[in-house]
Coordinates of C-alpha atoms in Angstrom, one line a residue:
M808 CA 36.3 59.5 13.7
T809 CA 34.6 56.8 11.6
D810 CA 33.5 53.6 13.3
P811 CA 35.6 50.8 11.6
A812 CA 32.7 48.4 12.0
G813 CA 30.3 50.6 10.1
P814 CA 31.2 49.9 6.5
A815 CA 31.5 46.1 7.2
E816 CA 28.0 46.1 8.8
T817 CA 26.7 48.0 5.8
D818 CA 28.2 45.5 3.4
T819 CA 26.8 42.5 5.3
E820 CA 23.3 44.0 5.4
A821 CA 23.5 44.7 1.7
T822 CA 24.6 41.2 0.9
A823 CA 21.8 39.7 3.1
E824 CA 19.3 42.0 1.4
A825 CA 20.6 40.9 -2.1
Q826 CA 20.3 37.3 -1.1
A827 CA 16.8 37.8 0.2
A828 CA 15.8 39.0 -3.2
L829 CA 17.0 35.8 -4.8
T830 CA 15.7 32.2 -4.7
D831 CA 16.9 28.9 -6.2
G832 CA 15.5 25.6 -7.4
Y833 CA 15.8 24.0 -3.9
H834 CA 13.7 26.7 -2.3
L835 CA 11.1 26.7 -5.1
V836 CA 10.6 22.9 -4.8
V837 CA 10.0 23.3 -1.0
D838 CA 7.8 26.3 -1.5
A839 CA 5.7 24.6 -4.1
L840 CA 5.2 21.5 -1.9
K841 CA 4.3 23.6 1.1
L842 CA 1.9 25.7 -0.9
N843 CA 0.1 22.4 -1.8
D844 CA -0.1 21.2 1.8
V845 CA 2.7 18.5 1.5
D846 CA 3.8 18.0 5.1
T847 CA 5.9 14.8 4.9
I848 CA 8.7 13.5 2.7
Y849 CA 10.1 10.0 2.7
G850 CA 13.5 9.5 1.2
V851 CA 17.2 8.7 1.1
V852 CA 19.6 11.6 0.6
G853 CA 22.7 12.0 -1.5
I854 CA 23.9 13.9 -4.6
P855 CA 22.1 16.1 -5.7
I856 CA 19.1 16.2 -3.3
T857 CA 20.7 16.3 0.2
D858 CA 20.2 20.1 0.6
L859 CA 16.6 19.7 -0.6
A860 CA 15.9 17.4 2.3
R861 CA 17.7 19.7 4.7
L862 CA 15.8 22.8 3.5
A863 CA 12.4 21.0 3.6
Q864 CA 13.0 20.0 7.2
A865 CA 14.1 23.6 8.1
Q866 CA 10.9 24.9 6.5
G867 CA 8.7 22.7 8.6
I868 CA 8.2 19.7 6.3
R869 CA 8.6 16.4 8.2
Y870 CA 11.5 14.4 6.6
I871 CA 11.7 10.6 7.3
G872 CA 15.1 9.2 6.2
F873 CA 15.3 5.6 5.2
R874 CA 18.0 3.1 4.6
H875 CA 16.8 2.1 1.1
E876 CA 14.9 4.0 -1.5
S877 CA 12.4 1.1 -2.2
N878 CA 11.3 1.2 1.4
A879 CA 11.0 5.0 1.3
G880 CA 8.9 4.7 -1.8
H881 CA 6.6 2.1 -0.2
A882 CA 6.1 4.4 2.7
A883 CA 5.1 7.3 0.4
A884 CA 2.7 5.0 -1.4
A885 CA 1.0 3.9 1.8
A886 CA 0.8 7.5 3.0
G887 CA -1.0 8.3 -0.2
Y888 CA -3.5 5.5 0.3
L889 CA -4.1 6.5 3.9
T890 CA -4.5 10.2 3.4
Q891 CA -5.9 10.6 -0.1
K892 CA -3.0 13.0 -0.7
P893 CA 0.0 12.1 -2.9
G894 CA 2.8 10.6 -0.8
I895 CA 6.2 12.1 -1.6
A896 CA 9.4 10.0 -2.1
L897 CA 12.7 11.7 -2.6
T898 CA 15.7 9.9 -4.2
V899 CA 19.1 10.5 -5.7
S900 CA 19.8 9.8 -9.4
A901 CA 20.2 6.6 -11.3
P902 CA 20.6 3.6 -8.9
G903 CA 18.6 5.5 -6.2
F904 CA 15.9 6.4 -8.7
L905 CA 15.7 2.7 -9.9
N906 CA 15.3 1.5 -6.3
G907 CA 12.4 3.9 -5.8
L908 CA 10.9 2.9 -9.1
V909 CA 9.9 -0.5 -7.8
A910 CA 7.7 1.2 -5.2
L911 CA 6.4 3.8 -7.7
A912 CA 5.3 1.0 -10.1
N913 CA 3.7 -0.9 -7.2
A914 CA 1.8 2.3 -6.3
T915 CA 0.6 2.6 -9.8
T916 CA -0.6 -1.0 -9.9
N917 CA -2.4 -0.6 -6.6
C918 CA -3.8 2.9 -7.5
F919 CA -2.1 4.7 -4.7
P920 CA -1.3 8.4 -5.2
M921 CA 2.4 9.0 -5.0
V922 CA 5.1 11.3 -6.5
Q923 CA 8.7 10.3 -6.7
I924 CA 11.0 13.3 -7.0
S925 CA 14.5 12.3 -8.1
G926 CA 17.6 14.4 -8.9
S927 CA 19.2 13.6 -12.2
S928 CA 22.3 14.2 -14.4
E929 CA 22.4 17.1 -16.9
R930 CA 20.6 16.6 -20.1
H931 CA 23.4 17.6 -22.5
L932 CA 25.6 14.9 -20.9
V933 CA 23.0 12.2 -20.7
D934 CA 21.8 12.7 -24.3
L935 CA 25.3 12.4 -25.7
K936 CA 26.1 9.6 -23.3
Q937 CA 29.2 11.3 -22.1
G938 CA 29.4 9.3 -18.9
D939 CA 28.2 11.8 -16.2
Y940 CA 28.0 10.8 -12.5
E941 CA 25.1 8.4 -12.2
E942 CA 24.1 9.1 -15.8
M943 CA 20.7 7.8 -16.9
D944 CA 17.7 8.9 -18.9
Q945 CA 15.5 8.5 -15.9
L946 CA 12.4 9.9 -17.6
A947 CA 12.5 7.3 -20.3
A948 CA 13.1 4.5 -17.8
A949 CA 10.1 5.5 -15.7
Q950 CA 7.6 6.0 -18.5
P951 CA 6.4 2.4 -18.9
F952 CA 5.8 1.9 -15.2
V953 CA 4.0 4.9 -14.0
K954 CA 0.8 6.9 -14.5
A955 CA 2.8 9.8 -15.9
A956 CA 6.4 11.1 -15.9
Y957 CA 7.5 14.7 -16.2
R958 CA 10.9 16.5 -16.3
V959 CA 11.6 20.1 -15.1
S960 CA 14.2 21.6 -17.4
R961 CA 14.1 25.2 -16.2
V962 CA 14.0 26.6 -12.7
E963 CA 11.0 28.8 -13.6
D964 CA 9.0 25.6 -14.4
I965 CA 9.4 24.0 -10.9
G966 CA 6.1 25.2 -9.6
R967 CA 4.3 24.0 -12.7
G968 CA 6.0 20.6 -12.5
I969 CA 5.1 20.1 -8.9
A970 CA 1.5 21.1 -9.5
R971 CA 1.2 18.8 -12.6
A972 CA 2.7 15.8 -10.7
L973 CA 0.5 16.2 -7.7
R974 CA -2.7 16.6 -9.7
T975 CA -1.9 13.7 -12.0
A976 CA -1.2 11.4 -9.0
I977 CA -4.5 12.1 -7.3
S978 CA -7.0 12.8 -10.1
G979 CA -9.1 10.1 -11.7
R980 CA -7.7 6.7 -10.9
P981 CA -4.8 7.5 -8.5
G982 CA -1.3 6.3 -9.3
G983 CA 2.4 6.9 -9.2
V984 CA 4.0 9.9 -10.9
Y985 CA 7.7 10.5 -11.6
L986 CA 9.1 14.0 -11.5
D987 CA 12.7 14.4 -12.8
I988 CA 14.6 17.5 -11.6
P989 CA 18.2 17.8 -12.9
A990 CA 20.9 19.0 -10.5
Q991 CA 21.5 22.1 -12.6
V992 CA 17.8 23.1 -12.2
L993 CA 18.0 22.6 -8.4
G994 CA 21.0 24.9 -8.2
S995 CA 19.7 27.6 -10.6
I996 CA 19.1 31.0 -9.1
M997 CA 16.4 33.5 -10.0
D998 CA 14.7 36.6 -8.6
A999 CA 12.6 35.6 -5.5
E1000 CA 9.6 37.8 -6.4
E1001 CA 9.5 36.4 -9.9
G1002 CA 10.0 32.9 -8.6
A1003 CA 7.0 33.2 -6.2
K1004 CA 4.9 34.1 -9.2
T1005 CA 5.7 30.7 -10.8
L1006 CA 4.1 28.8 -8.0
S1007 CA 0.5 27.7 -7.8
R1008 CA -1.9 26.0 -5.5
L1009 CA -4.1 23.3 -6.9
V1010 CA -7.8 23.9 -7.2
D1011 CA -10.0 20.8 -6.9
P1012 CA -7.3 18.3 -8.0
A1013 CA -9.7 15.3 -7.6
P1014 CA -13.1 16.5 -8.7
R1015 CA -16.2 14.4 -8.3
Q1016 CA -17.1 12.3 -11.3
L1017 CA -20.8 11.7 -11.5
P1018 CA -22.2 8.6 -13.2
A1019 CA -24.7 8.8 -16.1
P1020 CA -28.3 8.5 -14.8
E1021 CA -29.1 5.8 -17.3
A1022 CA -26.1 3.8 -16.1
V1023 CA -27.4 4.1 -12.5
D1024 CA -30.9 3.0 -13.5
R1025 CA -29.4 0.0 -15.4
A1026 CA -27.5 -1.1 -12.3
I1027 CA -30.5 -0.7 -10.0
E1028 CA -32.7 -2.8 -12.3
L1029 CA -30.1 -5.6 -12.3
L1030 CA -29.8 -5.6 -8.5
A1031 CA -33.6 -5.4 -8.1
G1032 CA -34.0 -8.5 -10.2
A1033 CA -31.3 -10.6 -8.6
E1034 CA -32.0 -13.8 -6.7
R1035 CA -28.5 -14.1 -5.3
P1036 CA -26.8 -10.6 -5.4
L1037 CA -23.4 -10.0 -4.0
V1038 CA -21.2 -7.0 -3.4
V1039 CA -17.4 -7.3 -3.6
L1040 CA -15.6 -4.4 -1.8
G1041 CA -12.0 -3.7 -3.0
K1042 CA -9.3 -1.5 -1.6
G1043 CA -10.5 1.2 -3.9
A1044 CA -13.6 1.3 -1.7
A1045 CA -11.5 1.8 1.3
Y1046 CA -9.4 4.5 -0.4
A1047 CA -12.6 6.4 -1.3
Q1048 CA -13.3 7.1 2.4
A1049 CA -17.0 6.9 1.6
D1050 CA -17.4 4.6 4.6
D1051 CA -20.9 5.7 5.8
K1052 CA -22.3 5.6 2.2
I1053 CA -21.0 2.1 1.7
R1054 CA -22.4 0.9 5.0
E1055 CA -25.8 2.5 4.3
F1056 CA -26.0 0.9 0.8
I1057 CA -25.1 -2.6 2.2
E1058 CA -27.5 -2.4 5.1
S1059 CA -30.4 -0.8 3.3
T1060 CA -30.4 -3.4 0.5
G1061 CA -29.5 -6.4 2.6
V1062 CA -27.0 -7.5 -0.1
P1063 CA -24.3 -9.9 1.2
Y1064 CA -20.7 -8.7 0.7
V1065 CA -17.2 -10.1 0.4
P1066 CA -14.3 -7.7 1.3
M1067 CA -11.0 -8.0 -0.4
S1068 CA -8.1 -8.0 2.1
M1069 CA -7.5 -4.3 2.3
A1070 CA -11.2 -3.6 2.4
K1071 CA -11.6 -5.6 5.6
G1072 CA -12.9 -3.2 8.3
L1073 CA -15.0 -1.1 6.0
L1074 CA -17.7 -2.9 7.8
P1075 CA -16.7 -5.0 10.8
D1076 CA -15.6 -8.5 9.8
D1077 CA -18.3 -9.9 12.1
H1078 CA -21.1 -8.0 10.4
P1079 CA -24.1 -10.3 9.7
Q1080 CA -24.0 -9.5 6.0
S1081 CA -20.4 -10.4 5.6
A1082 CA -20.0 -13.5 3.3
A1083 CA -16.2 -13.6 3.8
T1084 CA -16.3 -16.9 5.6
A1085 CA -18.5 -18.3 2.8
R1086 CA -16.6 -16.7 0.0
S1087 CA -16.3 -19.8 -2.3
M1088 CA -20.1 -20.4 -2.2
A1089 CA -20.9 -16.7 -2.6
L1090 CA -18.8 -16.4 -5.8
K1091 CA -20.0 -19.7 -7.2
K1092 CA -23.7 -19.0 -6.8
A1093 CA -24.1 -15.2 -7.1
D1094 CA -26.1 -14.2 -10.1
V1095 CA -25.5 -10.4 -9.9
V1096 CA -22.2 -9.2 -8.6
M1097 CA -21.5 -5.5 -7.9
L1098 CA -17.8 -4.7 -7.8
V1099 CA -17.1 -1.6 -5.7
G1100 CA -13.5 -0.4 -6.0
A1101 CA -12.5 -4.0 -7.0
R1102 CA -11.1 -5.3 -10.2
L1103 CA -11.6 -8.7 -11.8
N1104 CA -7.9 -9.4 -11.8
W1105 CA -6.0 -12.5 -10.7
L1106 CA -7.0 -12.0 -7.1
L1107 CA -10.6 -12.7 -8.2
N1108 CA -9.6 -15.4 -10.7
H1109 CA -10.5 -12.9 -13.5
G1110 CA -14.1 -13.5 -12.8
Q1111 CA -13.8 -17.1 -14.3
T1112 CA -12.7 -20.1 -12.2
G1113 CA -14.9 -20.5 -9.2
W1114 CA -17.5 -18.0 -10.4
N1115 CA -21.1 -18.6 -11.5
P1116 CA -20.6 -18.6 -15.4
D1117 CA -23.9 -16.9 -15.8
A1118 CA -23.3 -14.1 -13.3
K1119 CA -23.9 -10.5 -14.5
F1120 CA -21.5 -7.9 -13.3
I1121 CA -22.0 -4.3 -12.2
Q1122 CA -18.7 -2.4 -11.8
V1123 CA -18.1 0.9 -10.0
D1124 CA -14.8 2.4 -11.2
I1125 CA -13.5 5.8 -11.9
E1126 CA -11.5 4.5 -14.9
P1127 CA -13.7 3.7 -18.0
K1128 CA -11.0 1.5 -19.5
E1129 CA -11.3 -0.9 -16.6
M1130 CA -14.7 -2.1 -17.8
D1131 CA -14.8 -5.4 -19.7
S1132 CA -11.1 -6.1 -19.0
N1133 CA -11.9 -9.7 -18.0
Q1134 CA -15.6 -10.2 -18.2
P1135 CA -18.4 -8.3 -19.9
I1136 CA -19.8 -5.7 -17.6
A1137 CA -23.5 -5.6 -17.8
A1138 CA -23.8 -2.3 -15.9
P1139 CA -20.7 -0.1 -15.9
L1140 CA -20.9 2.7 -13.4
V1141 CA -18.1 5.1 -14.3
G1142 CA -17.6 7.7 -11.5
D1143 CA -16.1 8.1 -8.0
I1144 CA -17.6 5.7 -5.5
E1145 CA -19.2 8.3 -3.3
S1146 CA -21.0 9.9 -6.2
V1147 CA -22.1 6.6 -7.6
L1148 CA -23.6 5.5 -4.2
D1149 CA -25.3 8.9 -3.8
A1150 CA -26.9 8.5 -7.2
I1151 CA -28.0 4.9 -6.5
A1152 CA -29.6 6.1 -3.2
E1153 CA -31.4 9.0 -5.0
R1154 CA -32.7 6.9 -7.9
T1155 CA -33.7 3.8 -6.1
K1156 CA -37.4 3.5 -5.1
P1157 CA -38.1 2.4 -1.5
G1158 CA -37.9 -1.3 -1.3
Q1159 CA -36.9 -1.7 -4.9
I1160 CA -33.7 -3.6 -4.0
A1161 CA -34.4 -6.3 -1.5
T1162 CA -32.2 -9.4 -1.1
P1163 CA -34.2 -12.7 -0.9
A1164 CA -34.0 -14.2 2.6
A1165 CA -33.2 -17.7 1.3
W1166 CA -29.9 -16.4 -0.2
K1167 CA -28.8 -14.7 3.0
E1168 CA -29.8 -17.8 5.1
E1169 CA -27.8 -20.1 2.7
L1170 CA -24.7 -18.0 3.1
A1171 CA -25.1 -17.7 6.8
A1172 CA -25.4 -21.4 7.2
R1173 CA -22.2 -22.0 5.2
S1174 CA -20.5 -19.3 7.2
A1175 CA -21.5 -20.9 10.5
T1176 CA -20.1 -24.2 9.4
N1177 CA -16.8 -22.7 8.2
V1178 CA -16.4 -20.6 11.4
A1179 CA -16.9 -23.7 13.5
K1180 CA -14.2 -25.6 11.5
M1181 CA -11.8 -22.7 11.9
A1182 CA -12.5 -22.5 15.6
K1183 CA -11.4 -26.1 16.0
R1184 CA -8.2 -25.4 14.2
L1185 CA -7.5 -22.4 16.3
E1186 CA -8.1 -24.3 19.5
A1187 CA -5.2 -26.7 18.8
D1188 CA -1.9 -25.8 20.5
P1189 CA 0.7 -28.1 19.0
H1190 CA 4.4 -27.9 19.7
P1191 CA 6.5 -26.6 18.1
M1192 CA 4.3 -23.6 17.5
Q1193 CA 2.2 -23.3 14.2
F1194 CA 1.1 -20.3 12.3
M1195 CA -2.4 -20.6 13.6
G1196 CA -1.4 -20.6 17.2
A1197 CA 0.8 -17.6 16.9
L1198 CA -1.7 -15.6 14.8
K1199 CA -4.5 -16.4 17.1
A1200 CA -2.5 -14.9 19.9
V1201 CA -2.0 -11.7 17.8
R1202 CA -5.7 -11.6 16.9
D1203 CA -6.8 -11.8 20.5
V1204 CA -4.5 -8.9 21.5
L1205 CA -5.5 -6.7 18.6
R1206 CA -9.2 -7.4 19.2
E1207 CA -8.9 -5.2 22.3
R1208 CA -7.1 -2.5 20.4
P1209 CA -9.0 -1.7 17.2
E1210 CA -7.1 1.5 16.7
I1211 CA -4.0 -0.4 15.9
Y1212 CA -2.9 -0.6 12.3
L1213 CA -2.0 -4.1 10.9
V1214 CA 0.6 -4.5 8.2
N1215 CA 0.9 -8.0 6.7
E1216 CA 3.1 -9.7 4.2
G1217 CA 4.6 -13.1 3.4
A1218 CA 3.2 -16.2 1.9
N1219 CA 1.7 -18.3 4.7
A1220 CA 2.0 -15.4 7.1
L1221 CA -0.2 -13.3 4.8
D1222 CA -2.7 -16.0 3.8
I1223 CA -3.4 -17.3 7.3
A1224 CA -3.4 -13.9 9.0
R1225 CA -5.9 -12.6 6.5
N1226 CA -8.3 -15.4 7.6
V1227 CA -7.6 -15.3 11.3
I1228 CA -7.2 -11.6 12.2
D1229 CA -10.5 -9.7 12.0
M1230 CA -10.6 -6.0 11.2
H1231 CA -13.2 -3.6 12.6
V1232 CA -12.0 -0.2 11.4
P1233 CA -11.5 1.0 7.8
R1234 CA -8.0 1.3 6.3
H1235 CA -6.3 -0.3 9.2
R1236 CA -5.1 -3.3 7.2
L1237 CA -2.3 -2.8 4.7
D1238 CA -0.8 -5.8 2.8
S1239 CA 1.0 -6.9 -0.4
G1240 CA -2.0 -5.8 -2.5
T1241 CA -2.5 -6.3 -6.3
W1242 CA 1.0 -7.2 -7.2
G1243 CA 1.6 -9.5 -4.2
V1244 CA 5.0 -7.9 -3.9
M1245 CA 7.3 -8.7 -1.0
G1246 CA 9.2 -5.9 0.8
I1247 CA 6.4 -3.5 1.6
G1248 CA 6.3 -4.4 5.3
M1249 CA 8.6 -1.9 7.0
G1250 CA 7.8 1.0 4.6
Y1251 CA 4.0 0.6 5.1
A1252 CA 4.4 0.2 8.8
I1253 CA 6.5 3.4 9.1
A1254 CA 4.0 5.4 7.0
A1255 CA 1.1 4.1 9.0
A1256 CA 2.7 5.2 12.3
V1257 CA 3.9 8.5 10.9
E1258 CA 0.6 9.5 9.2
S1259 CA -1.7 8.3 12.0
G1260 CA 0.2 8.6 15.2
Q1261 CA -1.3 5.2 16.2
P1262 CA 0.5 2.0 17.1
V1263 CA 1.3 -0.5 14.2
V1264 CA 1.8 -4.2 14.3
A1265 CA 3.6 -5.6 11.3
V1266 CA 3.0 -9.4 10.9
E1267 CA 5.8 -10.6 8.7
G1268 CA 7.0 -13.9 7.2
D1269 CA 10.7 -14.3 7.9
S1270 CA 11.5 -14.3 4.2
A1271 CA 9.3 -11.2 3.5
F1272 CA 10.9 -9.3 6.5
G1273 CA 14.4 -9.8 4.9
F1274 CA 13.5 -7.4 2.0
S1275 CA 13.1 -4.4 4.3
G1276 CA 14.4 -5.5 7.7
M1277 CA 17.2 -2.9 7.9
E1278 CA 14.4 -0.3 8.3
L1279 CA 14.2 -1.5 11.9
E1280 CA 17.0 1.1 12.4
T1281 CA 14.7 3.8 10.9
I1282 CA 11.8 2.7 13.2
C1283 CA 14.1 3.0 16.2
R1284 CA 15.8 6.2 15.1
Y1285 CA 12.4 7.9 14.9
K1286 CA 11.1 6.1 18.0
L1287 CA 8.0 4.9 16.2
P1288 CA 5.3 2.7 17.9
V1289 CA 5.9 -0.2 15.5
V1290 CA 5.9 -3.8 16.8
T1291 CA 7.2 -6.3 14.2
V1292 CA 6.0 -9.9 14.7
I1293 CA 8.0 -12.4 12.6
M1294 CA 6.6 -15.8 11.7
N1295 CA 10.1 -17.5 11.7
N1296 CA 9.9 -21.0 10.2
G1297 CA 13.3 -20.7 8.7
G1298 CA 12.5 -20.7 5.1
V1299 CA 10.8 -19.2 2.0
Y1300 CA 7.4 -20.9 2.5
R1301 CA 8.8 -23.4 4.9
G1302 CA 12.2 -24.3 6.4
D1303 CA 12.4 -28.1 6.1
D1304 CA 13.5 -28.3 2.4
V1305 CA 16.8 -30.1 1.8
N1306 CA 19.5 -30.0 -0.9
P1307 CA 19.9 -33.6 -2.1
L1308 CA 23.5 -33.1 -3.2
G1309 CA 25.2 -31.7 -0.1
D1310 CA 25.2 -29.4 2.8
A1311 CA 24.5 -26.1 1.0
P1312 CA 21.0 -24.7 1.8
S1313 CA 18.2 -25.5 -0.5
P1314 CA 16.7 -22.7 -2.6
T1315 CA 13.9 -22.1 0.0
T1316 CA 16.0 -22.6 3.1
L1317 CA 16.8 -19.7 5.4
M1318 CA 18.7 -19.6 8.7
G1319 CA 16.4 -21.5 11.1
A1320 CA 18.4 -20.3 14.2
A1321 CA 18.2 -16.6 13.1
R1322 CA 17.5 -14.3 16.1
H1323 CA 15.6 -11.3 14.6
D1324 CA 14.9 -10.1 18.1
L1325 CA 18.6 -9.3 18.6
M1326 CA 18.4 -6.9 15.5
A1327 CA 15.8 -4.8 17.4
E1328 CA 18.1 -4.8 20.5
A1329 CA 21.0 -3.7 18.3
F1330 CA 19.2 -0.5 17.3
G1331 CA 17.8 0.3 20.7
G1332 CA 14.4 -1.4 20.4
K1333 CA 13.0 -4.2 22.5
G1334 CA 13.4 -7.7 21.3
Y1335 CA 11.4 -10.8 22.3
R1336 CA 11.7 -14.5 21.5
A1337 CA 8.4 -16.5 21.6
T1338 CA 8.0 -20.3 21.3
T1339 CA 4.4 -20.6 22.4
P1340 CA 1.2 -18.7 21.8
A1341 CA 1.2 -17.6 25.4
E1342 CA 4.6 -16.1 25.0
V1343 CA 3.4 -14.3 21.9
T1344 CA 0.5 -12.9 23.8
A1345 CA 2.7 -11.7 26.7
A1346 CA 5.3 -10.1 24.5
L1347 CA 2.8 -8.3 22.2
T1348 CA 0.8 -7.0 25.2
E1349 CA 4.0 -5.7 26.9
A1350 CA 5.4 -4.2 23.7
L1351 CA 2.2 -2.3 22.9
A1352 CA 1.9 -1.0 26.4
A1353 CA 5.5 0.3 26.2
G1354 CA 4.6 2.2 23.0
G1355 CA 8.0 2.0 21.4
P1356 CA 9.8 0.0 18.7
A1357 CA 9.8 -3.7 19.4
L1358 CA 10.2 -7.0 17.5
I1359 CA 8.8 -10.5 18.4
D1360 CA 10.6 -13.4 16.8
C1361 CA 8.1 -16.3 16.8
E1362 CA 9.7 -19.7 16.5
I1363 CA 7.4 -21.6 14.1
D1364 CA 7.6 -25.3 13.2
P1365 CA 10.0 -25.4 10.1
S1366 CA 7.6 -27.9 8.5
A1367 CA 4.6 -25.5 8.8
G1368 CA 3.4 -23.7 5.7
T1369 CA 2.8 -24.6 2.1
E1370 CA 4.6 -23.9 -1.1
S1371 CA 3.6 -20.4 -2.3
G1372 CA 0.8 -20.2 0.3
H1373 CA -2.7 -20.1 -1.2
I1374 CA -1.5 -19.4 -4.7
A1375 CA 0.5 -22.5 -5.4
H1376 CA -1.7 -23.1 -8.4
L1377 CA 0.1 -20.3 -10.1
N1378 CA 3.3 -22.3 -10.2
P1379 CA 3.9 -23.7 -13.7
K1380 CA 3.4 -27.5 -13.9
G1381 CA 6.5 -29.0 -15.6
I1382 CA 8.5 -32.0 -14.5
T1383 CA 8.1 -32.2 -10.8
V1384 CA 11.1 -32.0 -8.5
G1385 CA 10.3 -35.4 -7.2
N1386 CA 10.9 -36.9 -10.6
I1387 CA 14.2 -35.1 -11.1
T1388 CA 17.2 -37.3 -10.6
P1389 CA 20.0 -35.4 -8.8
A1390 CA 23.2 -35.1 -10.9
K1391 CA 26.2 -37.0 -9.6
K1392 CA 29.0 -35.1 -8.0

């Protein structure tokens, strides 16, 4: 007698065996990412990439799901900066793609390696504009804003597309790369053995780029002849992770240095050669300036206003086109930072570069004066609480915990924190960067916590926080050790502006009575309300000790803060508001 279960079992085994011999676009994307050591994806799911996220998670890739694609993209960008590996953002098509594109463009501007993978509509429908679901020519839309954009049109090209995107993002000057994968490609099926052959692991995706010997000698000669040399360290220097080489160069030559905000901590902010607290004098008087991973963009007044007009510039950059972009570069050093510093060390004769004592003493004297002035301002404890008092409290707590990452955005919250909170560890400060864009806060904080496993404190202006505040739910959902500290003065810049025509809020007015701390409570985190520096200290100490999600809403004087923070001079000067006569009702 035949066992009735026999044929059924045989059919099932045959079906499973047949399926095992096949693969599809989803599996090939995940396999290609894993083959190239991608271990984390940040994204927002939906048609057509939901199953891609599910499969990635099932195959051991960590998936962090956000509430908005822009914030997922910012997280991927920050991950790229912190790890020197392309951060991966995953979005749906059209609107989701566009939301992510903001972060991708910001990553390109800041030179962070990032790849945004987006599902898209079918080409034959898009090209004839037939009105497909979320129809858009995403490749064309991305092109102007990224380092490169690619589309995978056949399932057998997925491996090549992933490899090209990853290599492009990390090689040379890092940046954002867009990878378009239509829904039909993701669902396409092919032989598994043949599919595996289409995948490749990158070999040396970010090779060393050595500077020309004559270029190195030219730079050494300039530094050796300088009376008032200065080094400017940019976030590119922090990204390079050549920390020991940078410190050795600074200390062996005695050259004073000024760190840009995200380069703070490459050397401790209290290092004796730091001229950060004498920055204006340093820029105004330096006769030879060496830019290391820094660009003469708006953050450095394009090398013009406030600089010594006779200064000669040495620039270390991996991108040749960066040279002469604002000022003539007397000694361009094209190469990666570590290789350039190695070459300088090898080709410099002992004692050839020595900084005159008079220059170091002049800067030290100005620094001492400015530090004393700042100390007096920090000692004040006015009520209601000011930015200085709240941020001093944050500084004092973080000083005991150098492993903590600091994320910082806003106008006054950014400007004042940058001057008050010292950094002592490289790559532990992340802020608005080159574009000065608002909304990076929660994404950067989540990435820092995920990638490092360390606690994160995000110091946010109340306006800046509003761009990504819903990601508090993400922080709580993943139980991340992120403490958000909001400088709540009830406004964009400040909260005391008025509408002369009625009760409607002015353009810069926010809700002064907002209770951001209750948002944290709503999602299962811990919320605190602080009205004095002592309360800030107590709340932050307790929150960090607890090790979970928390938010401290600091009630700041609504009249505190200045219009546009430290960059008010960028506002066009037309007819001033004070001279505008309100229209009659």
